[in-house]
PDB file of C-alpha atoms in Angstrom:
ATOM      1  CA  GLY A  26       3.353  19.711 -13.780  1.00  0.00           C
ATOM      2  CA  GLU A  27       0.391  21.531 -11.531  1.00  0.00           C
ATOM      3  CA  ASN A  28       1.114  23.627  -9.074  1.00  0.00           C
ATOM      4  CA  VAL A  29      -1.455  24.526  -5.626  1.00  0.00           C
ATOM      5  CA  GLU A  30      -0.629  27.166  -4.039  1.00  0.00           C
ATOM      6  CA  GLN A  31      -2.448  27.162  -0.319  1.00  0.00           C
ATOM      7  CA  HIS A  32      -3.314  30.473   1.560  1.00  0.00           C
ATOM      8  CA  PRO A  33      -3.115  31.363   4.823  1.00  0.00           C
ATOM      9  CA  SER A  34      -1.670  28.818   6.602  1.00  0.00           C
ATOM     10  CA  THR A  35      -2.414  29.138  10.007  1.00  0.00           C
ATOM     11  CA  LEU A  36      -5.908  30.979  10.769  1.00  0.00           C
ATOM     12  CA  SER A  37      -7.480  31.711  13.810  1.00  0.00           C
ATOM     13  CA  VAL A  38     -11.618  32.458  14.549  1.00  0.00           C
ATOM     14  CA  GLN A  39     -13.791  33.114  17.163  1.00  0.00           C
ATOM     15  CA  GLU A  40     -16.853  30.645  16.833  1.00  0.00           C
ATOM     16  CA  GLY A  41     -19.939  32.630  14.706  1.00  0.00           C
ATOM     17  CA  ASP A  42     -17.605  34.231  12.871  1.00  0.00           C
ATOM     18  CA  SER A  43     -16.521  32.632   8.935  1.00  0.00           C
ATOM     19  CA  ALA A  44     -13.745  31.326   7.822  1.00  0.00           C
ATOM     20  CA  VAL A  45     -12.057  31.315   4.133  1.00  0.00           C
ATOM     21  CA  ILE A  46      -9.160  29.585   2.363  1.00  0.00           C
ATOM     22  CA  LYS A  47      -7.520  30.413  -0.893  1.00  0.00           C
ATOM     23  CA  CYS A  48      -5.864  28.586  -3.212  1.00  0.00           C
ATOM     24  CA  THR A  49      -4.574  29.128  -6.859  1.00  0.00           C
ATOM     25  CA  TYR A  50      -3.617  26.167  -9.669  1.00  0.00           C
ATOM     26  CA  SER A  51      -1.160  26.830 -12.100  1.00  0.00           C
ATOM     27  CA  ASP A  52      -1.951  23.935 -15.241  1.00  0.00           C
ATOM     28  CA  SER A  53      -5.868  25.371 -16.881  1.00  0.00           C
ATOM     29  CA  ALA A  54      -6.708  21.491 -17.683  1.00  0.00           C
ATOM     30  CA  SER A  55      -7.526  21.133 -13.983  1.00  0.00           C
ATOM     31  CA  ASN A  56     -11.041  20.503 -14.112  1.00  0.00           C
ATOM     32  CA  TYR A  57     -11.775  19.050 -10.251  1.00  0.00           C
ATOM     33  CA  PHE A  58     -10.905  20.495  -6.762  1.00  0.00           C
ATOM     34  CA  PRO A  59     -11.851  18.551  -3.896  1.00  0.00           C
ATOM     35  CA  TRP A  60     -11.455  20.137   0.027  1.00  0.00           C
ATOM     36  CA  TYR A  61     -10.261  17.622   2.235  1.00  0.00           C
ATOM     37  CA  LYS A  62     -10.441  18.270   6.382  1.00  0.00           C
ATOM     38  CA  GLN A  63      -8.204  16.165   8.166  1.00  0.00           C
ATOM     39  CA  GLU A  64      -8.519  16.633  12.214  1.00  0.00           C
ATOM     40  CA  LEU A  65      -5.145  15.577  15.037  1.00  0.00           C
ATOM     41  CA  GLY A  66      -4.629  12.496  14.694  1.00  0.00           C
ATOM     42  CA  LYS A  67      -7.090  11.132  11.181  1.00  0.00           C
ATOM     43  CA  ARG A  68      -7.589  10.114   7.989  1.00  0.00           C
ATOM     44  CA  PRO A  69      -8.228  13.144   5.609  1.00  0.00           C
ATOM     45  CA  GLN A  70     -11.818  13.149   4.248  1.00  0.00           C
ATOM     46  CA  LEU A  71     -13.160  14.723   0.979  1.00  0.00           C
ATOM     47  CA  ILE A  72     -16.150  17.599   2.521  1.00  0.00           C
ATOM     48  CA  ILE A  73     -16.570  19.480  -1.113  1.00  0.00           C
ATOM     49  CA  ASP A  74     -15.691  19.095  -4.371  1.00  0.00           C
ATOM     50  CA  ILE A  75     -16.080  21.193  -7.471  1.00  0.00           C
ATOM     51  CA  ARG A  76     -15.967  20.507 -10.920  1.00  0.00           C
ATOM     52  CA  SER A  77     -15.089  23.784 -13.931  1.00  0.00           C
ATOM     53  CA  ASN A  78     -18.273  23.676 -14.992  1.00  0.00           C
ATOM     54  CA  VAL A  79     -19.483  25.079 -11.992  1.00  0.00           C
ATOM     55  CA  GLY A  80     -18.700  28.130 -10.461  1.00  0.00           C
ATOM     56  CA  GLU A  81     -19.745  27.903  -6.646  1.00  0.00           C
ATOM     57  CA  LYS A  82     -21.106  24.747  -4.697  1.00  0.00           C
ATOM     58  CA  LYS A  83     -23.071  24.693  -1.609  1.00  0.00           C
ATOM     59  CA  ASP A  84     -23.168  22.341   1.669  1.00  0.00           C
ATOM     60  CA  GLN A  85     -25.061  23.478   4.346  1.00  0.00           C
ATOM     61  CA  ARG A  86     -22.675  25.602   6.479  1.00  0.00           C
ATOM     62  CA  ILE A  87     -19.628  24.782   3.516  1.00  0.00           C
ATOM     63  CA  ALA A  88     -19.224  26.887   0.122  1.00  0.00           C
ATOM     64  CA  VAL A  89     -16.742  26.302  -2.217  1.00  0.00           C
ATOM     65  CA  THR A  90     -16.281  29.034  -5.348  1.00  0.00           C
ATOM     66  CA  LEU A  91     -14.419  28.856  -8.563  1.00  0.00           C
ATOM     67  CA  ASN A  92     -12.404  31.515 -10.637  1.00  0.00           C
ATOM     68  CA  LYS A  93     -11.481  29.843 -13.578  1.00  0.00           C
ATOM     69  CA  THR A  94      -9.896  32.378 -15.574  1.00  0.00           C
ATOM     70  CA  ALA A  95      -7.741  33.314 -12.375  1.00  0.00           C
ATOM     71  CA  LYS A  96      -7.548  29.896 -11.489  1.00  0.00           C
ATOM     72  CA  HIS A  97      -8.386  29.882  -7.811  1.00  0.00           C
ATOM     73  CA  PHE A  98     -10.715  28.027  -5.912  1.00  0.00           C
ATOM     74  CA  SER A  99     -12.080  29.618  -2.415  1.00  0.00           C
ATOM     75  CA  LEU A 100     -13.370  27.464   0.769  1.00  0.00           C
ATOM     76  CA  HIS A 101     -15.680  29.358   3.144  1.00  0.00           C
ATOM     77  CA  ILE A 102     -17.249  27.934   6.607  1.00  0.00           C
ATOM     78  CA  THR A 103     -19.657  29.863   7.902  1.00  0.00           C
ATOM     79  CA  GLU A 104     -20.955  30.318  11.587  1.00  0.00           C
ATOM     80  CA  THR A 105     -17.850  28.346  12.503  1.00  0.00           C
ATOM     81  CA  GLN A 106     -17.631  25.618  15.451  1.00  0.00           C
ATOM     82  CA  PRO A 107     -14.853  24.153  17.459  1.00  0.00           C
ATOM     83  CA  GLU A 108     -15.399  20.548  15.566  1.00  0.00           C
ATOM     84  CA  ASP A 109     -14.107  22.796  12.507  1.00  0.00           C
ATOM     85  CA  SER A 110     -10.993  23.044  13.823  1.00  0.00           C
ATOM     86  CA  ALA A 111      -8.970  20.726  12.096  1.00  0.00           C
ATOM     87  CA  VAL A 112      -6.224  21.462   9.088  1.00  0.00           C
ATOM     88  CA  TYR A 113      -7.379  22.493   5.445  1.00  0.00           C
ATOM     89  CA  PHE A 114      -6.462  20.377   2.422  1.00  0.00           C
ATOM     90  CA  CYS A 115      -7.199  21.875  -1.509  1.00  0.00           C
ATOM     91  CA  ALA A 116      -6.081  19.505  -4.362  1.00  0.00           C
ATOM     92  CA  ALA A 117      -6.817  20.120  -8.317  1.00  0.00           C
ATOM     93  CA  SER A 118      -6.868  17.140 -10.212  1.00  0.00           C
ATOM     94  CA  MET A 119      -8.425  16.026 -14.252  1.00  0.00           C
ATOM     95  CA  THR A 120     -11.029  13.941 -14.312  1.00  0.00           C
ATOM     96  CA  THR A 121      -9.104  12.965 -17.432  1.00  0.00           C
ATOM     97  CA  ASP A 122      -6.520  11.872 -15.828  1.00  0.00           C
ATOM     98  CA  SER A 123      -6.082   7.965 -16.147  1.00  0.00           C
ATOM     99  CA  TRP A 124      -4.231   7.688 -12.958  1.00  0.00           C
ATOM    100  CA  GLY A 125      -6.700   9.751 -10.570  1.00  0.00           C
ATOM    101  CA  LYS A 126      -3.863  11.628  -9.277  1.00  0.00           C
ATOM    102  CA  PHE A 127      -4.109  14.900  -7.093  1.00  0.00           C
ATOM    103  CA  GLN A 128      -2.014  17.078  -6.829  1.00  0.00           C
ATOM    104  CA  PHE A 129      -2.304  18.978  -2.429  1.00  0.00           C
ATOM    105  CA  GLY A 130      -1.524  22.874  -0.869  1.00  0.00           C
ATOM    106  CA  ALA A 131      -0.152  22.739   2.200  1.00  0.00           C
ATOM    107  CA  GLY A 132      -3.107  23.215   3.939  1.00  0.00           C
ATOM    108  CA  THR A 133      -4.499  25.454   6.188  1.00  0.00           C
ATOM    109  CA  GLN A 134      -5.118  24.894   9.835  1.00  0.00           C
ATOM    110  CA  VAL A 135      -7.960  26.516  11.075  1.00  0.00           C
ATOM    111  CA  VAL A 136      -8.338  26.411  14.622  1.00  0.00           C
ATOM    112  CA  VAL A 137     -12.505  28.085  16.046  1.00  0.00           C
ATOM    113  CA  THR A 138     -12.216  29.524  19.742  1.00  0.00           C
ATOM    114  CA  PRO A 139     -14.917  29.105  21.913  1.00  0.00           C
TER     115      PRO A 139
ATOM    116  CA  GLU B   3     -14.439   3.158   8.691  1.00  0.00           C
ATOM    117  CA  THR B   4     -14.044   4.191   5.300  1.00  0.00           C
ATOM    118  CA  GLY B   5     -13.049   0.940   3.515  1.00  0.00           C
ATOM    119  CA  VAL B   6      -9.325   1.826   3.535  1.00  0.00           C
ATOM    120  CA  THR B   7      -7.121   0.462   6.489  1.00  0.00           C
ATOM    121  CA  GLN B   8      -3.365   0.632   7.086  1.00  0.00           C
ATOM    122  CA  THR B   9      -1.334  -1.514   9.198  1.00  0.00           C
ATOM    123  CA  PRO B  10       0.713  -1.025  11.636  1.00  0.00           C
ATOM    124  CA  ARG B  11      -0.332   2.310  12.832  1.00  0.00           C
ATOM    125  CA  HIS B  12       2.625   3.690  14.741  1.00  0.00           C
ATOM    126  CA  LEU B  13       6.266   1.907  13.709  1.00  0.00           C
ATOM    127  CA  VAL B  14       9.547   2.542  15.283  1.00  0.00           C
ATOM    128  CA  MET B  15      12.521   1.603  13.809  1.00  0.00           C
ATOM    129  CA  GLY B  16      16.635   1.498  13.640  1.00  0.00           C
ATOM    130  CA  MET B  17      17.927   2.525  10.365  1.00  0.00           C
ATOM    131  CA  THR B  18      19.436  -0.352   9.671  1.00  0.00           C
ATOM    132  CA  ASN B  19      16.035  -2.627   9.936  1.00  0.00           C
ATOM    133  CA  LYS B  20      14.055  -3.479   7.408  1.00  0.00           C
ATOM    134  CA  LYS B  21       9.874  -3.226   7.661  1.00  0.00           C
ATOM    135  CA  SER B  22       6.886  -3.033   5.387  1.00  0.00           C
ATOM    136  CA  LEU B  23       3.154  -0.591   5.553  1.00  0.00           C
ATOM    137  CA  LYS B  24       0.529  -2.710   4.495  1.00  0.00           C
ATOM    138  CA  CYS B  25      -3.077  -1.270   2.770  1.00  0.00           C
ATOM    139  CA  GLU B  26      -5.639  -2.726   1.885  1.00  0.00           C
ATOM    140  CA  GLN B  27      -9.192  -1.457   0.641  1.00  0.00           C
ATOM    141  CA  HIS B  28     -12.458  -2.628   0.117  1.00  0.00           C
ATOM    142  CA  LEU B  29     -14.429  -0.220  -2.212  1.00  0.00           C
ATOM    143  CA  GLY B  30     -13.487  -1.745  -5.289  1.00  0.00           C
ATOM    144  CA  HIS B  31     -10.946   1.224  -6.635  1.00  0.00           C
ATOM    145  CA  ASN B  32      -8.600   0.003  -9.545  1.00  0.00           C
ATOM    146  CA  ALA B  33      -5.948   2.950  -8.242  1.00  0.00           C
ATOM    147  CA  MET B  34      -3.883   3.135  -4.646  1.00  0.00           C
ATOM    148  CA  TYR B  35      -1.397   5.817  -3.788  1.00  0.00           C
ATOM    149  CA  TRP B  36       1.289   5.778  -1.025  1.00  0.00           C
ATOM    150  CA  TYR B  37       1.457   9.410   0.251  1.00  0.00           C
ATOM    151  CA  LYS B  38       4.257  10.744   2.880  1.00  0.00           C
ATOM    152  CA  GLN B  39       2.358  13.366   5.464  1.00  0.00           C
ATOM    153  CA  SER B  40       4.863  15.731   6.911  1.00  0.00           C
ATOM    154  CA  ALA B  41       4.549  18.112   9.834  1.00  0.00           C
ATOM    155  CA  LYS B  42       3.954  21.539   7.395  1.00  0.00           C
ATOM    156  CA  LYS B  43       4.415  20.725   4.353  1.00  0.00           C
ATOM    157  CA  PRO B  44       2.053  19.129   1.526  1.00  0.00           C
ATOM    158  CA  LEU B  45       0.927  15.894   0.889  1.00  0.00           C
ATOM    159  CA  GLU B  46       3.751  14.774  -1.045  1.00  0.00           C
ATOM    160  CA  LEU B  47       2.512  11.400  -3.442  1.00  0.00           C
ATOM    161  CA  MET B  48       4.997   8.600  -3.373  1.00  0.00           C
ATOM    162  CA  PHE B  49       3.905   5.974  -5.797  1.00  0.00           C
ATOM    163  CA  VAL B  50       0.393   5.626  -7.955  1.00  0.00           C
ATOM    164  CA  TYR B  51      -0.517   2.347  -8.998  1.00  0.00           C
ATOM    165  CA  SER B  52      -3.519   1.348 -11.790  1.00  0.00           C
ATOM    166  CA  LEU B  53      -4.383  -2.013 -11.967  1.00  0.00           C
ATOM    167  CA  GLU B  54      -1.736  -3.391 -10.463  1.00  0.00           C
ATOM    168  CA  GLU B  55       0.858  -1.304 -12.476  1.00  0.00           C
ATOM    169  CA  ARG B  56       2.989   1.098 -11.372  1.00  0.00           C
ATOM    170  CA  VAL B  57       2.154   4.451 -13.028  1.00  0.00           C
ATOM    171  CA  GLU B  58       4.574   7.140 -11.318  1.00  0.00           C
ATOM    172  CA  ASN B  59       7.702   7.411  -8.966  1.00  0.00           C
ATOM    173  CA  ASN B  60       7.735  10.526  -7.604  1.00  0.00           C
ATOM    174  CA  SER B  61      11.807  10.579  -7.187  1.00  0.00           C
ATOM    175  CA  VAL B  62      11.708   8.545  -4.521  1.00  0.00           C
ATOM    176  CA  PRO B  63      14.238   7.041  -2.465  1.00  0.00           C
ATOM    177  CA  SER B  64      15.264   3.045  -3.511  1.00  0.00           C
ATOM    178  CA  ARG B  65      15.047   2.591   0.281  1.00  0.00           C
ATOM    179  CA  PHE B  66      10.775   2.459  -0.260  1.00  0.00           C
ATOM    180  CA  SER B  67       9.815  -0.283  -2.527  1.00  0.00           C
ATOM    181  CA  PRO B  68       6.087  -0.638  -3.487  1.00  0.00           C
ATOM    182  CA  GLU B  69       4.585  -3.495  -4.262  1.00  0.00           C
ATOM    183  CA  CYS B  70       1.033  -4.616  -5.665  1.00  0.00           C
ATOM    184  CA  PRO B  71       0.660  -8.097  -5.393  1.00  0.00           C
ATOM    185  CA  ASN B  72      -3.640  -7.490  -6.629  1.00  0.00           C
ATOM    186  CA  SER B  73      -5.922  -4.369  -6.820  1.00  0.00           C
ATOM    187  CA  SER B  74      -7.253  -4.845  -2.987  1.00  0.00           C
ATOM    188  CA  HIS B  75      -3.426  -4.464  -1.627  1.00  0.00           C
ATOM    189  CA  LEU B  76      -1.201  -2.485  -1.512  1.00  0.00           C
ATOM    190  CA  PHE B  77       2.801  -3.084   0.346  1.00  0.00           C
ATOM    191  CA  LEU B  78       5.527  -0.184   1.276  1.00  0.00           C
ATOM    192  CA  HIS B  79       8.598  -2.243   1.738  1.00  0.00           C
ATOM    193  CA  LEU B  80      11.061  -0.090   3.885  1.00  0.00           C
ATOM    194  CA  HIS B  81      14.962  -0.462   4.146  1.00  0.00           C
ATOM    195  CA  THR B  82      17.252   2.055   5.929  1.00  0.00           C
ATOM    196  CA  LEU B  83      15.749   4.395   6.167  1.00  0.00           C
ATOM    197  CA  GLN B  84      16.896   7.496   7.277  1.00  0.00           C
ATOM    198  CA  PRO B  85      15.849  10.016  10.384  1.00  0.00           C
ATOM    199  CA  GLU B  86      14.233  12.515   7.948  1.00  0.00           C
ATOM    200  CA  ASP B  87      11.927   9.917   6.230  1.00  0.00           C
ATOM    201  CA  SER B  88      10.206  10.192   9.747  1.00  0.00           C
ATOM    202  CA  ALA B  89       6.600  11.105   8.309  1.00  0.00           C
ATOM    203  CA  LEU B  90       3.249  10.120   8.495  1.00  0.00           C
ATOM    204  CA  TYR B  91       1.836   7.573   5.481  1.00  0.00           C
ATOM    205  CA  LEU B  92      -0.766   7.629   4.163  1.00  0.00           C
ATOM    206  CA  CYS B  93      -2.275   5.192   1.974  1.00  0.00           C
ATOM    207  CA  ALA B  94      -5.360   6.064  -0.520  1.00  0.00           C
ATOM    208  CA  SER B  95      -7.502   4.643  -3.443  1.00  0.00           C
ATOM    209  CA  SER B  96      -9.824   5.852  -6.025  1.00  0.00           C
ATOM    210  CA  HIS B  97     -11.539   4.491  -9.374  1.00  0.00           C
ATOM    211  CA  PRO B  98     -10.795   6.876 -11.927  1.00  0.00           C
ATOM    212  CA  GLY B  99     -12.555   7.876 -14.708  1.00  0.00           C
ATOM    213  CA  LEU B 100     -14.895   9.886 -16.629  1.00  0.00           C
ATOM    214  CA  GLU B 101     -17.484   8.019 -15.485  1.00  0.00           C
ATOM    215  CA  HIS B 102     -16.683   7.615 -11.272  1.00  0.00           C
ATOM    216  CA  PRO B 103     -16.122  10.543  -9.040  1.00  0.00           C
ATOM    217  CA  PRO B 104     -12.092  11.282  -8.490  1.00  0.00           C
ATOM    218  CA  GLU B 105     -12.648  11.565  -4.584  1.00  0.00           C
ATOM    219  CA  GLN B 106      -9.373   9.623  -2.894  1.00  0.00           C
ATOM    220  CA  PHE B 107     -10.271   7.643   0.023  1.00  0.00           C
ATOM    221  CA  PHE B 108      -7.347   7.711   2.624  1.00  0.00           C
ATOM    222  CA  GLY B 109      -6.362   5.122   5.095  1.00  0.00           C
ATOM    223  CA  PRO B 110      -6.201   6.021   9.524  1.00  0.00           C
ATOM    224  CA  GLY B 111      -1.968   6.386   7.956  1.00  0.00           C
ATOM    225  CA  THR B 112       1.515   4.720  10.006  1.00  0.00           C
ATOM    226  CA  ARG B 113       3.253   7.055  12.199  1.00  0.00           C
ATOM    227  CA  LEU B 114       6.336   5.745  10.899  1.00  0.00           C
ATOM    228  CA  THR B 115       9.596   7.039  13.435  1.00  0.00           C
ATOM    229  CA  VAL B 116      13.617   6.465  12.600  1.00  0.00           C
ATOM    230  CA  LEU B 117      15.757   6.296  15.307  1.00  0.00           C
TER     231      LEU B 117
END
């Protein structure tokens, strides 16, 4: 089955700096890679996703890159703000999976200090 | 609200109690999931229901018993739990298929403490 590894487990950045979180996956059949943000005491929410037919996707200060050959994908947050502090989870899935199962990474605790 | 609700939000129970967690989705999805979230661990998929049929049971102990009476409701029945079962239990729903984005929508979770 799919295995997703996520690094680092914790990340402290100064406000205004960039943050990068990296994930690797094992199943080359995976073709959908979402990123979820979970603020303290709240539910995980999708912030950005990428499919395997593109190499990069950007939404304002957030971007995701995908390297299918190396089987890794990364989340980039630029100009970080205190409200970016949260736990971020990557996941891998196959859109052909009839049941829509995700394999999640262990999460990265991001702390943005003013 | 994302359209997925869970009750109760907090639950404290003894090891001999029987309780149930409830999840309801108002999004017209056809798949529902139970996850366990413990500190410092990945989200652990417990059960998957597709069109009200259980399609996945990830080696979950029998003291956890899911029930999906219809596509909008999902329950997790608990009995004789252990302290290590204390965690946040998250429900999610989606509408997998080539014509739909496979995003999973999460409920707010039930924080379970087993004494």
